[in-house]
PDB file of C-alpha atoms and ligand atoms in Angstrom:
ATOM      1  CA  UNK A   3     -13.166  14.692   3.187  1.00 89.00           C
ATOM      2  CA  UNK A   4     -11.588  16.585   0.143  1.00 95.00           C
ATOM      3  CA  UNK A   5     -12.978  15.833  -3.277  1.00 96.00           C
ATOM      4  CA  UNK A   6      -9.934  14.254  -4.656  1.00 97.00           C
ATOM      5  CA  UNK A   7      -9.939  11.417  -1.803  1.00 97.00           C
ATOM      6  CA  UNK A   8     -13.597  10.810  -2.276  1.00 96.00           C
ATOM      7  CA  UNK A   9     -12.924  10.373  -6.207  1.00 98.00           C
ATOM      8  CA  UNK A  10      -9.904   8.156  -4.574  1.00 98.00           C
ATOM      9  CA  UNK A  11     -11.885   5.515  -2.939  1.00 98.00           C
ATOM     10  CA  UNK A  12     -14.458   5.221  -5.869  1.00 97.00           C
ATOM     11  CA  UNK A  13     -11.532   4.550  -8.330  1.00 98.00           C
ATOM     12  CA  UNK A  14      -9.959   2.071  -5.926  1.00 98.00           C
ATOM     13  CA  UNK A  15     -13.887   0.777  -5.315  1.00 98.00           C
ATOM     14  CA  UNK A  16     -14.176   0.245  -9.298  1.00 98.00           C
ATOM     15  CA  UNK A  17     -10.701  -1.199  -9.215  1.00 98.00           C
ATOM     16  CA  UNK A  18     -11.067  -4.076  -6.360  1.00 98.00           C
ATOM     17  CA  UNK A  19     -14.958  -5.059  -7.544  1.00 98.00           C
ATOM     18  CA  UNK A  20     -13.916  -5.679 -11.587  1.00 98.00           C
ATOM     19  CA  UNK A  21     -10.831  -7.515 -10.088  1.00 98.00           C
ATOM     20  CA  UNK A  22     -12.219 -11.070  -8.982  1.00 98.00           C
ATOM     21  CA  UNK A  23      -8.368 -11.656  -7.320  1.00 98.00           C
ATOM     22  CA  UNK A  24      -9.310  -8.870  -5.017  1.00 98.00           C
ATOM     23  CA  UNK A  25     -12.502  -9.375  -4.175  1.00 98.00           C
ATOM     24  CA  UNK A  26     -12.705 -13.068  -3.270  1.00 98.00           C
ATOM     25  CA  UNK A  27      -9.725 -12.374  -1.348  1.00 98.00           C
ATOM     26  CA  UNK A  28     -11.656  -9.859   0.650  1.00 98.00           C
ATOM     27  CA  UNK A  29     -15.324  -7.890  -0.250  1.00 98.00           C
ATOM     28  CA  UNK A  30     -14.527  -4.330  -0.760  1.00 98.00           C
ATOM     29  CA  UNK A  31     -15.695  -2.856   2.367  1.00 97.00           C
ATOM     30  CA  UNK A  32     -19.832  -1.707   2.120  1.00 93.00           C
ATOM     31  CA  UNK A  33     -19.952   0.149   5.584  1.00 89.00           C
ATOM     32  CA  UNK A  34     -17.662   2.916   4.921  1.00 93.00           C
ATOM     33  CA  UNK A  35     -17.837   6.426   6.795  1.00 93.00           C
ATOM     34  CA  UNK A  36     -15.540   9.548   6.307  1.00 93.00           C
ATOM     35  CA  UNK A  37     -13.166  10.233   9.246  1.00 92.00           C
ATOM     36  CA  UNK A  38     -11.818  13.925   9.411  1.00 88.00           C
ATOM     37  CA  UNK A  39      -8.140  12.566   9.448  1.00 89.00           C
ATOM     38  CA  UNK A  40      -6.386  15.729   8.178  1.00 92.00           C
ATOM     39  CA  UNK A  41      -3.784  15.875   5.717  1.00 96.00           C
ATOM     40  CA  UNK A  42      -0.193  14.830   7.008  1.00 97.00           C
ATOM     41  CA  UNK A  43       2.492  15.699   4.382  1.00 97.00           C
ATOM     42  CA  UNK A  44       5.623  12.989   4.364  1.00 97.00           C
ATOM     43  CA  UNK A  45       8.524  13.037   2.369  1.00 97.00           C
ATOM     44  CA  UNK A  46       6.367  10.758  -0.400  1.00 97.00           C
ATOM     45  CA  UNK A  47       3.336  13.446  -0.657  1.00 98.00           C
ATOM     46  CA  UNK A  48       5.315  15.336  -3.044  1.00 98.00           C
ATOM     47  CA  UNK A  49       7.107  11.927  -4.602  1.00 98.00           C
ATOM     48  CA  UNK A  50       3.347  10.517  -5.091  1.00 98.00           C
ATOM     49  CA  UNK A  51       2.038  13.818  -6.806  1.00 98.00           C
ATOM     50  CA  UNK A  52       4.650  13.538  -9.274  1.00 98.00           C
ATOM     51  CA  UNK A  53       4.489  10.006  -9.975  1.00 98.00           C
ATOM     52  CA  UNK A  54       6.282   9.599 -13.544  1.00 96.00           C
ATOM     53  CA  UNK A  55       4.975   6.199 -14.665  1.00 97.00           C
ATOM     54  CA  UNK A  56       1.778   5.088 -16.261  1.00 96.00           C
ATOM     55  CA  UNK A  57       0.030   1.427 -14.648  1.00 97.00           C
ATOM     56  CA  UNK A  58      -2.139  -0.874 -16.897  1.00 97.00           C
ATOM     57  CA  UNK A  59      -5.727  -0.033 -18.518  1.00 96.00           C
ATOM     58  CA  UNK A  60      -7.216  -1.430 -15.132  1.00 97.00           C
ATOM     59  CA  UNK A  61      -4.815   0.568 -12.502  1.00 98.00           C
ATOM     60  CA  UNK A  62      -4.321   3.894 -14.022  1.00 98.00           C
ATOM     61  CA  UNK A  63      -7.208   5.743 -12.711  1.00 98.00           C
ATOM     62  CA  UNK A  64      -6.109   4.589  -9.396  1.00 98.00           C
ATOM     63  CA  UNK A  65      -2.402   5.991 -10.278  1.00 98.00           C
ATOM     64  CA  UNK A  66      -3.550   9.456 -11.606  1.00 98.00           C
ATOM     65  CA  UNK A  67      -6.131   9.691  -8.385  1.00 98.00           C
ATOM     66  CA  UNK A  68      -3.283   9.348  -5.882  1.00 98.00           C
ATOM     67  CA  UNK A  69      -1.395  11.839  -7.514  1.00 98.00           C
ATOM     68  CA  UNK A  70      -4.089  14.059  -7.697  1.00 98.00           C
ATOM     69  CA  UNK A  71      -4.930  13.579  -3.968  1.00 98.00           C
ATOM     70  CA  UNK A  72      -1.373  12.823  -2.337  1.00 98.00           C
ATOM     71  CA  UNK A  73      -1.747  16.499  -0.683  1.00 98.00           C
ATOM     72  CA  UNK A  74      -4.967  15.790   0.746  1.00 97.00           C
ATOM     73  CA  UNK A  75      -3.635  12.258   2.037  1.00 98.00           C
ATOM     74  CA  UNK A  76      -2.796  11.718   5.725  1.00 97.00           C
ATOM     75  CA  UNK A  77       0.675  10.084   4.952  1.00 98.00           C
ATOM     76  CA  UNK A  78       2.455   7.568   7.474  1.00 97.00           C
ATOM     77  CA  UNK A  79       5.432   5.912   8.152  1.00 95.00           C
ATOM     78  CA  UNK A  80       4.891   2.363   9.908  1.00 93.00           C
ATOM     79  CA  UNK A  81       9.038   2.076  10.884  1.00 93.00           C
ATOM     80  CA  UNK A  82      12.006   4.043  12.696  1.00 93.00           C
ATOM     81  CA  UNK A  83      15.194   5.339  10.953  1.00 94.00           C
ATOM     82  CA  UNK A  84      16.762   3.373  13.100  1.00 93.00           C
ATOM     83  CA  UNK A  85      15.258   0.101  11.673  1.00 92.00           C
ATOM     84  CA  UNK A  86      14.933   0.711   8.306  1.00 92.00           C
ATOM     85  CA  UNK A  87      17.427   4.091   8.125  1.00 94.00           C
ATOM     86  CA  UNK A  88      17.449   7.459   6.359  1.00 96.00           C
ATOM     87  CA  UNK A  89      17.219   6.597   2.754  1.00 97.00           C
ATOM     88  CA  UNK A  90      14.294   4.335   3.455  1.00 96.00           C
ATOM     89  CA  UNK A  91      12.506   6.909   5.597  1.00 96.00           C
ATOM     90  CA  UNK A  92      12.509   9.586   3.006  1.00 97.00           C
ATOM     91  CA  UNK A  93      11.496   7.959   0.366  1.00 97.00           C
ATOM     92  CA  UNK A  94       8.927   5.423   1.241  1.00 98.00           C
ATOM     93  CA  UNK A  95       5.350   6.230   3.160  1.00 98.00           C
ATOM     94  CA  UNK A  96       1.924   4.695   3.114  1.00 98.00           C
ATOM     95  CA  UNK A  97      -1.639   5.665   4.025  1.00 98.00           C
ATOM     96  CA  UNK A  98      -4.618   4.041   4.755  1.00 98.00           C
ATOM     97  CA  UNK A  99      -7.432   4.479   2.581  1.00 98.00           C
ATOM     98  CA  UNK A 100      -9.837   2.599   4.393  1.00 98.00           C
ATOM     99  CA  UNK A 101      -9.740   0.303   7.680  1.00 97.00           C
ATOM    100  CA  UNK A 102      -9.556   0.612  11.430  1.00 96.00           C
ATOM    101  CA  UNK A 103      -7.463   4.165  11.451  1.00 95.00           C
ATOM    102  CA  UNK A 104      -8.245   5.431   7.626  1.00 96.00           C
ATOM    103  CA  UNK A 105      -9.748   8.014   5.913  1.00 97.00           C
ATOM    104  CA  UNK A 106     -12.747   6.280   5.369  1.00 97.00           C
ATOM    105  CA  UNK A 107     -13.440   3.902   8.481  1.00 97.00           C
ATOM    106  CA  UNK A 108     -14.680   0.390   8.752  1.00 97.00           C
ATOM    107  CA  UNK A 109     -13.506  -2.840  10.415  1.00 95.00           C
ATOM    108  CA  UNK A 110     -14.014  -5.363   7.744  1.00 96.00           C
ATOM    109  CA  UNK A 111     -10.117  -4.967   5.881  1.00 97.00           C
ATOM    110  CA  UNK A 112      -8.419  -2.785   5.251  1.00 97.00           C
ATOM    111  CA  UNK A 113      -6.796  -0.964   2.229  1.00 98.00           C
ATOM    112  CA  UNK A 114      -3.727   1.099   1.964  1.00 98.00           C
ATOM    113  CA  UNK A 115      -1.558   2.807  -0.814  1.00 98.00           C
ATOM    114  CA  UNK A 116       1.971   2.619  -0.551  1.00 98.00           C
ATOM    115  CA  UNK A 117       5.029   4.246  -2.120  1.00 98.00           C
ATOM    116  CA  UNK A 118       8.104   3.105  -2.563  1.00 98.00           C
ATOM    117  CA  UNK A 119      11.169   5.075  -4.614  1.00 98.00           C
ATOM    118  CA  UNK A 120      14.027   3.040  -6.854  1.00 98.00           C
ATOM    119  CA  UNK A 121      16.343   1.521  -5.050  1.00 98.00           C
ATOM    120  CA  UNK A 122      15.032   0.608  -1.926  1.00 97.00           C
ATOM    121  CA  UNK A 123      15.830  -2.493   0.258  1.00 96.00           C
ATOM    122  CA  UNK A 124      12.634  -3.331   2.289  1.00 96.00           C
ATOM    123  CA  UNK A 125      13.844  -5.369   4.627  1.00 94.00           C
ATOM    124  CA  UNK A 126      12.018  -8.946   6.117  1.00 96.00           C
ATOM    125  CA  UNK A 127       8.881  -8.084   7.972  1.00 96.00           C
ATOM    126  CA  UNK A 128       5.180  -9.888   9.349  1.00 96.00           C
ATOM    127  CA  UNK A 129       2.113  -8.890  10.451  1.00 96.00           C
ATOM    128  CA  UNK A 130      -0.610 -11.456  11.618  1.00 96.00           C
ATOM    129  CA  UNK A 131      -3.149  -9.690   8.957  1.00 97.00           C
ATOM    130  CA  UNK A 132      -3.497 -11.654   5.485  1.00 98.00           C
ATOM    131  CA  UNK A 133      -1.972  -9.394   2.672  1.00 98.00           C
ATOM    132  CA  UNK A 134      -2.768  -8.704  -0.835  1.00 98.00           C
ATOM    133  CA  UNK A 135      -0.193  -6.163  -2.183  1.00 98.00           C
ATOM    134  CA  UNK A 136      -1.400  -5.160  -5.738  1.00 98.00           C
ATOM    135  CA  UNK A 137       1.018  -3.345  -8.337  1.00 98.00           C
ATOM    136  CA  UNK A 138      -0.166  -0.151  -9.607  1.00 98.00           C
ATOM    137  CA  UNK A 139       2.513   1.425 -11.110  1.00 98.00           C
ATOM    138  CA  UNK A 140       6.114   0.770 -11.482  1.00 98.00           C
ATOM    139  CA  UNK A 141       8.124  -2.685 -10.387  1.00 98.00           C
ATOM    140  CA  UNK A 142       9.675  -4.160  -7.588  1.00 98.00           C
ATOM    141  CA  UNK A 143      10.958  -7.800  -6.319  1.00 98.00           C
ATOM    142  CA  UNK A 144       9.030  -9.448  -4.010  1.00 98.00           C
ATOM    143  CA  UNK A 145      10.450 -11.697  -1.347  1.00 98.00           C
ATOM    144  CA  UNK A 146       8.465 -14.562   1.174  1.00 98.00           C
ATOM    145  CA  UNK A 147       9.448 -17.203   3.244  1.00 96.00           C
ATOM    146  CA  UNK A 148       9.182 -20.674   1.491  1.00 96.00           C
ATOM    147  CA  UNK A 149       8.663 -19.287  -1.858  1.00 96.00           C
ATOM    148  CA  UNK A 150      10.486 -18.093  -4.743  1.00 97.00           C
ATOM    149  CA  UNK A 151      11.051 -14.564  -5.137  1.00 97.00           C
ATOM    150  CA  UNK A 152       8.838 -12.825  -8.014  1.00 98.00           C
ATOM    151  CA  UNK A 153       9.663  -9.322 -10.196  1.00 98.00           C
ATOM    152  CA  UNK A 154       5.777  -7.495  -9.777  1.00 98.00           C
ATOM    153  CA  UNK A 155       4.623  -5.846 -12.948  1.00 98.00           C
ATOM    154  CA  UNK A 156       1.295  -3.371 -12.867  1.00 98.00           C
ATOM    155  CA  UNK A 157      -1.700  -5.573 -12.816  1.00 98.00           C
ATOM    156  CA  UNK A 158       0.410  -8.772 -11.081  1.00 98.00           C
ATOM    157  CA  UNK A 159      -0.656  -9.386  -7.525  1.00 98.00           C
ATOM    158  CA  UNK A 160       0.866 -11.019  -4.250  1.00 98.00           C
ATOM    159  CA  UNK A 161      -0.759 -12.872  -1.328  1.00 98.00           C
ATOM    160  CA  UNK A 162       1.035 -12.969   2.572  1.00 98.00           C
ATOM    161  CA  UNK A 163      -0.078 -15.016   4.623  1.00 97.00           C
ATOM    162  CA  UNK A 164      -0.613 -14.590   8.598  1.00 97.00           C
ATOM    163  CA  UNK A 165       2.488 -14.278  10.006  1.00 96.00           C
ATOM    164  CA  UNK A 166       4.726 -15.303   6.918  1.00 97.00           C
ATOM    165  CA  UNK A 167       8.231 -13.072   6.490  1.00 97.00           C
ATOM    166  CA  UNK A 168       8.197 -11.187   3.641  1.00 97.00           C
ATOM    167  CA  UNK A 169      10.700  -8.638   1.959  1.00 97.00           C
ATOM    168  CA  UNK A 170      10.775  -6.288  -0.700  1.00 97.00           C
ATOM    169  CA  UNK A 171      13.239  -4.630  -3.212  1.00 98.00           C
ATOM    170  CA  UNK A 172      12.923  -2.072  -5.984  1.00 98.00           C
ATOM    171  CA  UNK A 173      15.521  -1.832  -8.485  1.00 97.00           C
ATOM    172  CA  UNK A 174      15.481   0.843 -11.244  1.00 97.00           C
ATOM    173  CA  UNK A 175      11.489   2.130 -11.037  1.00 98.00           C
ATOM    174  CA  UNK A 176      10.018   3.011  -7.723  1.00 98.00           C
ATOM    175  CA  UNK A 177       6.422   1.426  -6.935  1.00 98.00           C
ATOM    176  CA  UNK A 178       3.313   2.213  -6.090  1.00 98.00           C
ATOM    177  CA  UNK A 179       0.861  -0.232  -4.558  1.00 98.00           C
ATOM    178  CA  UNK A 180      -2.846  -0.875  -3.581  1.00 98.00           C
ATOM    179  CA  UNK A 181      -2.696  -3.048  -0.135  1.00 98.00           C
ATOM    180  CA  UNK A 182      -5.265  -4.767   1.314  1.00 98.00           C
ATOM    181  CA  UNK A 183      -5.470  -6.554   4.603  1.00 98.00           C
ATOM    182  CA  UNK A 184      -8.036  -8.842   6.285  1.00 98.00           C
ATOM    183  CA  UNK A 185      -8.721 -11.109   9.136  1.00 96.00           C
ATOM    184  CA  UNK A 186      -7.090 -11.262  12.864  1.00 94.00           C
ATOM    185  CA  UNK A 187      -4.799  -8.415  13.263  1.00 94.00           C
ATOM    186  CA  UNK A 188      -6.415  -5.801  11.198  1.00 92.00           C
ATOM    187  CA  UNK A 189      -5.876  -2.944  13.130  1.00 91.00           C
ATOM    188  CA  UNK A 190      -1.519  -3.766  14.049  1.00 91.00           C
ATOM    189  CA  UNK A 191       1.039  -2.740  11.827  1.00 89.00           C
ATOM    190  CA  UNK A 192       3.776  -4.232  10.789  1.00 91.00           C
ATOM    191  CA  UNK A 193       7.093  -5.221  12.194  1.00 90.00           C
ATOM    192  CA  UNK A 194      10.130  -5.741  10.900  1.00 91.00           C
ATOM    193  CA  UNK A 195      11.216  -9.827  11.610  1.00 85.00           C
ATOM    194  CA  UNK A 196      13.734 -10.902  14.420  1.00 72.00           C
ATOM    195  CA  UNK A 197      17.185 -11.087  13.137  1.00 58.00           C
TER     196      UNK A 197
HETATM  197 ZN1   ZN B 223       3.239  -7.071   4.583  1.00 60.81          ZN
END
């Protein structure tokens, strides 16, 4: 495990404990062990490292960590281009932090960071995990079934529930998000809703 992912999880560790929204929805995770994922460069490695925006007081040293260890990050993409197409596939990937498959393992949630660039229609999707996106840096519209749609600044928060449709646009800033998941269906990922 690189130095800039270990310094990675202790900002995002600082983060979700002073954060009472995160951490009632689920205890950062206390049973942690490095994995020896290796690095997996995507087309958002190199969008991440260069992230232009600043977050909030709170979220920055979470922003200026990922830059600093987007390179070292196993990056993933959870869709195919034929579901979500090209645009969408180079400019949006995620990995996972902590969980089931992530850099640092444990089965009690799990935590991702996600990019997203301007632009970008992320179309309806579910997953039977809970969800807590968190905005780092940058905006984006958030979408969910039987609720009004919401514009995310850094610091705002959103909750998914099990199995509730949920969709995603960014308009003129691309985002960048801490996710955490918990309860059944930790270790799926997500698919995009019947249409
Ligand atoms: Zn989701």
């Amino acid at each position: 495990m690189t130095p800039a992912m270990m310094h990675l999880l202790d900002v995002v560790r600082e983060l979700h404990v002073a954060d009472t929204r995160l951490s009632d929805f689920a205890p950062f995770p206390q049973d942690m062990h490095p994995d020896t994922l290796r690095p997996c460069e995507k087309p958002a490695t190199k969008l991440a490292a260069q992230w232009p925006l600043s977050g909030t007081q709170a979220t920055d040293a979470v922003v200026n960590a990922i830059r600093d260890a987007a390179y070292d990050a196993h990056w993933l993409q959870a869709y195919t281009e034929e579901e979500v197409g090209t645009d969408f596939i180079n400019r949006h990937n995620y990995f996972e932090l902590y969980g089931p498959s992530g850099a640092f393992r444990t089965n009690a949630c799990r935590g991702y960071i996600s990019y997203w660039g301007a632009g970008l229609n992320y179309g309806w999707h579910q997953h039977m995990a809970e969800e807590l996106y968190v905005i780092l840096s940058g905006e984006a519209e958030f979408f969910a079934q039987g609720e009004k749609s919401a514009q995310l600044q850094p610091g705002d928060i959103r909750l998914h529930l099990s199995n509730q449709p949920h969709a995603m646009i960014t308009h003129e800033q691309p985002l960048l998000t801490y996710i955490i998941w918990r309860g059944e269906g930790l270790a799926d990922l997500p698919r995009m809703s019947a249409s």
